[in-house]
PDB file of C-alpha atoms in Angstrom:
ATOM      1  CA  MET C   1      -0.110   0.004   0.012  1.00  0.00           C
ATOM      2  CA  PHE C   2       2.774   2.331   1.027  1.00  0.00           C
ATOM      3  CA  LEU C   3       4.429   1.746  -2.507  1.00  0.00           C
ATOM      4  CA  LEU C   4       1.319   2.417  -4.272  1.00  0.00           C
ATOM      5  CA  SER C   5       0.942   5.644  -2.427  1.00  0.00           C
ATOM      6  CA  VAL C   6       4.367   6.869  -3.249  1.00  0.00           C
ATOM      7  CA  ILE C   7       3.853   5.910  -6.931  1.00  0.00           C
ATOM      8  CA  VAL C   8       0.631   7.895  -7.185  1.00  0.00           C
ATOM      9  CA  LEU C   9       2.311  10.723  -5.345  1.00  0.00           C
ATOM     10  CA  PHE C  10       5.189  10.832  -7.706  1.00  0.00           C
ATOM     11  CA  ILE C  11       2.805  10.685 -10.892  1.00  0.00           C
ATOM     12  CA  ALA C  12       0.744  13.395  -9.489  1.00  0.00           C
ATOM     13  CA  CYS C  13       3.807  15.566  -8.813  1.00  0.00           C
ATOM     14  CA  GLU C  14       5.268  14.989 -12.168  1.00  0.00           C
ATOM     15  CA  ASN C  15       2.024  15.742 -13.906  1.00  0.00           C
ATOM     16  CA  ASP C  16       1.800  18.924 -11.942  1.00  0.00           C
ATOM     17  CA  LEU C  17       5.201  19.993 -12.732  1.00  0.00           C
ATOM     18  CA  SER C  18       4.755  19.645 -16.396  1.00  0.00           C
ATOM     19  CA  ARG C  19       1.338  21.482 -16.722  1.00  0.00           C
ATOM     20  CA  VAL C  20       2.566  25.017 -16.832  1.00  0.00           C
ATOM     21  CA  VAL C  21       6.287  25.624 -17.828  1.00  0.00           C
ATOM     22  CA  GLY C  22       8.429  28.818 -18.582  1.00  0.00           C
ATOM     23  CA  VAL C  23      11.004  28.422 -21.097  1.00  0.00           C
ATOM     24  CA  HIS C  24      13.364  30.224 -18.691  1.00  0.00           C
ATOM     25  CA  ASP C  25      13.142  27.324 -16.489  1.00  0.00           C
ATOM     26  CA  LYS C  26      15.711  25.102 -18.657  1.00  0.00           C
ATOM     27  CA  ILE C  27      15.363  21.815 -16.630  1.00  0.00           C
ATOM     28  CA  ASN C  28      11.609  21.830 -16.596  1.00  0.00           C
ATOM     29  CA  PHE C  29      11.439  23.048 -20.293  1.00  0.00           C
ATOM     30  CA  GLU C  30      13.451  20.032 -21.335  1.00  0.00           C
ATOM     31  CA  LYS C  31      10.956  17.771 -19.481  1.00  0.00           C
ATOM     32  CA  PHE C  32       8.197  19.487 -21.202  1.00  0.00           C
ATOM     33  CA  LYS C  33       9.646  19.071 -24.584  1.00  0.00           C
ATOM     34  CA  ASN C  34      10.160  15.441 -24.040  1.00  0.00           C
ATOM     35  CA  GLN C  35       6.577  14.947 -23.474  1.00  0.00           C
ATOM     36  CA  GLU C  36       6.235  15.674 -27.259  1.00  0.00           C
ATOM     37  CA  LEU C  37       2.646  16.881 -26.843  1.00  0.00           C
ATOM     38  CA  ASP C  38       2.521  18.078 -30.457  1.00  0.00           C
ATOM     39  CA  LYS C  39       2.393  14.501 -31.388  1.00  0.00           C
ATOM     40  CA  SER C  40      -1.168  14.047 -29.577  1.00  0.00           C
ATOM     41  CA  TYR C  41      -2.486  17.442 -29.878  1.00  0.00           C
ATOM     42  CA  LYS C  42      -4.056  18.679 -33.018  1.00  0.00           C
ATOM     43  CA  ASN C  43      -3.057  22.366 -34.072  1.00  0.00           C
ATOM     44  CA  LEU C  44      -6.297  24.337 -33.745  1.00  0.00           C
ATOM     45  CA  LEU C  45      -5.788  26.692 -36.795  1.00  0.00           C
ATOM     46  CA  ASN C  46      -4.869  23.730 -39.000  1.00  0.00           C
ATOM     47  CA  PRO C  47      -7.558  23.790 -41.898  1.00  0.00           C
ATOM     48  CA  ASN C  48      -8.131  20.108 -41.462  1.00  0.00           C
ATOM     49  CA  ASN C  49      -9.300  20.957 -37.898  1.00  0.00           C
ATOM     50  CA  THR C  50     -11.067  24.273 -38.155  1.00  0.00           C
ATOM     51  CA  ALA C  51     -13.357  25.197 -40.926  1.00  0.00           C
ATOM     52  CA  GLU C  52     -12.932  28.595 -42.224  1.00  0.00           C
ATOM     53  CA  GLU C  53     -16.332  29.754 -40.892  1.00  0.00           C
ATOM     54  CA  GLU C  54     -15.236  28.787 -37.318  1.00  0.00           C
ATOM     55  CA  TYR C  55     -12.326  31.365 -37.266  1.00  0.00           C
ATOM     56  CA  LYS C  56     -14.520  33.975 -35.674  1.00  0.00           C
ATOM     57  CA  ALA C  57     -15.537  31.753 -32.927  1.00  0.00           C
ATOM     58  CA  VAL C  58     -11.911  30.635 -32.431  1.00  0.00           C
ATOM     59  CA  ILE C  59     -10.688  34.340 -32.188  1.00  0.00           C
ATOM     60  CA  ASN C  60     -13.494  35.168 -29.727  1.00  0.00           C
ATOM     61  CA  SER C  61     -12.560  32.363 -27.723  1.00  0.00           C
ATOM     62  CA  TRP C  62      -8.920  33.114 -27.721  1.00  0.00           C
ATOM     63  CA  LYS C  63      -9.754  36.741 -26.598  1.00  0.00           C
ATOM     64  CA  GLU C  64     -11.827  35.462 -23.742  1.00  0.00           C
ATOM     65  CA  TYR C  65      -9.175  33.232 -22.666  1.00  0.00           C
ATOM     66  CA  HIS C  66      -6.525  36.140 -22.552  1.00  0.00           C
ATOM     67  CA  THR C  67      -9.132  38.286 -20.749  1.00  0.00           C
ATOM     68  CA  LYS C  68      -9.479  35.761 -17.943  1.00  0.00           C
ATOM     69  CA  VAL C  69      -5.697  35.386 -17.730  1.00  0.00           C
ATOM     70  CA  SER C  70      -5.595  39.329 -17.440  1.00  0.00           C
ATOM     71  CA  SER C  71      -8.255  39.280 -14.657  1.00  0.00           C
ATOM     72  CA  ILE C  72      -6.199  36.658 -12.717  1.00  0.00           C
ATOM     73  CA  LEU C  73      -3.030  38.987 -12.845  1.00  0.00           C
ATOM     74  CA  GLN C  74      -5.139  41.822 -11.569  1.00  0.00           C
ATOM     75  CA  GLU C  75      -7.076  39.947  -8.981  1.00  0.00           C
ATOM     76  CA  ASN C  76      -3.781  38.783  -7.534  1.00  0.00           C
ATOM     77  CA  ASN C  77      -1.994  42.121  -7.823  1.00  0.00           C
ATOM     78  CA  PHE C  78       0.598  40.544  -9.879  1.00  0.00           C
ATOM     79  CA  SER C  79       3.704  42.674 -10.276  1.00  0.00           C
ATOM     80  CA  TRP C  80       6.138  42.265 -13.274  1.00  0.00           C
ATOM     81  CA  GLY C  81       8.776  44.452 -11.511  1.00  0.00           C
ATOM     82  CA  ILE C  82       9.205  46.639 -14.525  1.00  0.00           C
ATOM     83  CA  LYS C  83       7.887  49.996 -15.687  1.00  0.00           C
ATOM     84  CA  ASP C  84       7.185  48.972 -19.363  1.00  0.00           C
ATOM     85  CA  PRO C  85       3.470  49.629 -20.547  1.00  0.00           C
ATOM     86  CA  SER C  86       3.068  45.992 -21.604  1.00  0.00           C
ATOM     87  CA  VAL C  87       4.421  42.562 -21.386  1.00  0.00           C
ATOM     88  CA  THR C  88       4.680  40.469 -24.282  1.00  0.00           C
ATOM     89  CA  ILE C  89       4.201  36.690 -23.762  1.00  0.00           C
ATOM     90  CA  PHE C  90       4.326  33.817 -26.466  1.00  0.00           C
ATOM     91  CA  ASN C  91       2.237  30.955 -25.350  1.00  0.00           C
ATOM     92  CA  LYS C  92       1.680  27.445 -26.582  1.00  0.00           C
ATOM     93  CA  ILE C  93      -1.677  26.122 -24.841  1.00  0.00           C
ATOM     94  CA  TYR C  94      -2.705  22.476 -24.926  1.00  0.00           C
ATOM     95  CA  PHE C  95      -6.501  21.952 -24.400  1.00  0.00           C
ATOM     96  CA  ASN C  96      -8.457  18.872 -23.886  1.00  0.00           C
ATOM     97  CA  LYS C  97     -11.528  18.055 -26.213  1.00  0.00           C
ATOM     98  CA  LYS C  98     -13.807  20.103 -24.063  1.00  0.00           C
ATOM     99  CA  GLY C  99     -11.601  23.228 -24.164  1.00  0.00           C
ATOM    100  CA  LYS C 100      -9.982  22.817 -20.661  1.00  0.00           C
ATOM    101  CA  VAL C 101      -6.377  23.822 -20.424  1.00  0.00           C
ATOM    102  CA  ASN C 102      -4.152  20.809 -19.856  1.00  0.00           C
ATOM    103  CA  HIS C 103      -0.781  22.405 -20.367  1.00  0.00           C
ATOM    104  CA  ILE C 104       0.841  25.824 -20.947  1.00  0.00           C
ATOM    105  CA  LEU C 105       4.170  26.653 -22.309  1.00  0.00           C
ATOM    106  CA  VAL C 106       5.022  30.192 -21.552  1.00  0.00           C
ATOM    107  CA  ASN C 107       7.836  32.491 -22.900  1.00  0.00           C
ATOM    108  CA  VAL C 108       7.998  35.914 -21.346  1.00  0.00           C
ATOM    109  CA  LYS C 109       9.709  38.136 -24.179  1.00  0.00           C
ATOM    110  CA  ASN C 110      10.403  41.326 -22.080  1.00  0.00           C
ATOM    111  CA  GLU C 111      14.105  40.932 -21.289  1.00  0.00           C
ATOM    112  CA  LYS C 112      14.000  43.280 -18.082  1.00  0.00           C
ATOM    113  CA  ILE C 113      11.668  40.789 -16.233  1.00  0.00           C
ATOM    114  CA  SER C 114      13.631  38.688 -13.828  1.00  0.00           C
ATOM    115  CA  ASN C 115      13.468  34.760 -13.959  1.00  0.00           C
ATOM    116  CA  GLU C 116      12.139  34.891 -10.382  1.00  0.00           C
ATOM    117  CA  THR C 117       9.132  37.037 -11.563  1.00  0.00           C
ATOM    118  CA  LYS C 118       8.625  34.792 -14.637  1.00  0.00           C
ATOM    119  CA  SER C 119       8.493  31.731 -12.146  1.00  0.00           C
ATOM    120  CA  ALA C 120       5.992  33.640 -10.156  1.00  0.00           C
ATOM    121  CA  TYR C 121       3.885  34.065 -13.235  1.00  0.00           C
ATOM    122  CA  VAL C 122       4.109  30.385 -14.094  1.00  0.00           C
ATOM    123  CA  SER C 123       3.077  29.454 -10.592  1.00  0.00           C
ATOM    124  CA  LEU C 124       0.088  31.839 -10.716  1.00  0.00           C
ATOM    125  CA  LEU C 125      -1.088  30.144 -13.960  1.00  0.00           C
ATOM    126  CA  LYS C 126      -0.647  26.696 -12.108  1.00  0.00           C
ATOM    127  CA  ASN C 127      -2.668  27.814  -9.325  1.00  0.00           C
ATOM    128  CA  HIS C 128      -5.541  28.739 -11.621  1.00  0.00           C
ATOM    129  CA  ILE C 129      -5.128  26.274 -14.291  1.00  0.00           C
ATOM    130  CA  ASN C 130      -8.662  24.651 -13.586  1.00  0.00           C
ATOM    131  CA  GLU C 131     -10.223  28.076 -14.180  1.00  0.00           C
ATOM    132  CA  LEU C 132      -8.587  28.386 -17.602  1.00  0.00           C
ATOM    133  CA  SER C 133     -10.279  27.090 -20.797  1.00  0.00           C
ATOM    134  CA  ILE C 134     -11.396  28.115 -24.402  1.00  0.00           C
ATOM    135  CA  ASN C 135     -15.031  28.167 -25.431  1.00  0.00           C
ATOM    136  CA  LEU C 136     -14.396  25.479 -28.101  1.00  0.00           C
ATOM    137  CA  LYS C 137     -14.841  21.753 -28.368  1.00  0.00           C
ATOM    138  CA  ARG C 138     -13.222  19.409 -30.686  1.00  0.00           C
ATOM    139  CA  ALA C 139     -13.045  15.696 -31.362  1.00  0.00           C
ATOM    140  CA  ASN C 140      -9.521  15.551 -30.455  1.00  0.00           C
ATOM    141  CA  GLN C 141      -7.217  17.376 -27.961  1.00  0.00           C
ATOM    142  CA  PHE C 142      -5.926  20.589 -29.577  1.00  0.00           C
ATOM    143  CA  ALA C 143      -3.325  23.099 -29.274  1.00  0.00           C
ATOM    144  CA  GLN C 144      -2.904  26.679 -30.090  1.00  0.00           C
ATOM    145  CA  CYS C 145       0.172  29.149 -29.752  1.00  0.00           C
ATOM    146  CA  GLY C 146       0.272  32.905 -30.073  1.00  0.00           C
ATOM    147  CA  LYS C 147       1.707  36.160 -28.771  1.00  0.00           C
ATOM    148  CA  ILE C 148      -0.224  38.237 -26.448  1.00  0.00           C
ATOM    149  CA  LYS C 149       0.474  41.713 -24.911  1.00  0.00           C
ATOM    150  CA  TYR C 150      -0.805  42.163 -21.346  1.00  0.00           C
ATOM    151  CA  LYS C 151      -1.045  45.563 -19.936  1.00  0.00           C
ATOM    152  CA  ASN C 152       1.335  46.164 -17.144  1.00  0.00           C
ATOM    153  CA  TYR C 153      -0.387  47.902 -14.250  1.00  0.00           C
ATOM    154  CA  GLU C 154       2.684  48.765 -12.492  1.00  0.00           C
TER     155      GLU C 154
END
C-alpha cells in the first residue's frame, strides 16, 4: 500500500510539474519538450481541424481566454517588476477535447523581467489552471500558440 501511495504521489507531482512551464526554467522546459505533446494535440488553426467559418468563434474564444488570464493577474495584484507599459508573452496552450487547459508553455519576451518574476507568473497560472479554458470543443485534444501583450498595471 505504501509503495502504491508513493507511486501515485510521484505521478501527481510529475504531472503538476509539467502542466505549466516557462522556457526560462531550462530543466523543466526540457522535461516539457520530452513529452512531445505536439504528437497528440492537433493544431487548432490547421484547416483540417477548423473550418474557415469557425475562425471568428476561435478568435473570440482566444480573446476570452486572455481576458481571463489578465483578470487573474489583476485579482492577484501581480507585479512584473518593470515600468514597461505592456508585457509580451508567447504561449503554446494545450487543451482537452472540451476546451479545458491541460498544459501551457510560456515564454515571457520582456528581457527586463527577472526569472524569479517569470517563475511567479508560471506559479500563478498553475494555481489557476482549472479556471482556464477556451470556449471550443473538438473531437480531439488541440493546441494553439500565439503572442499576447498584457497591460502592465505597475
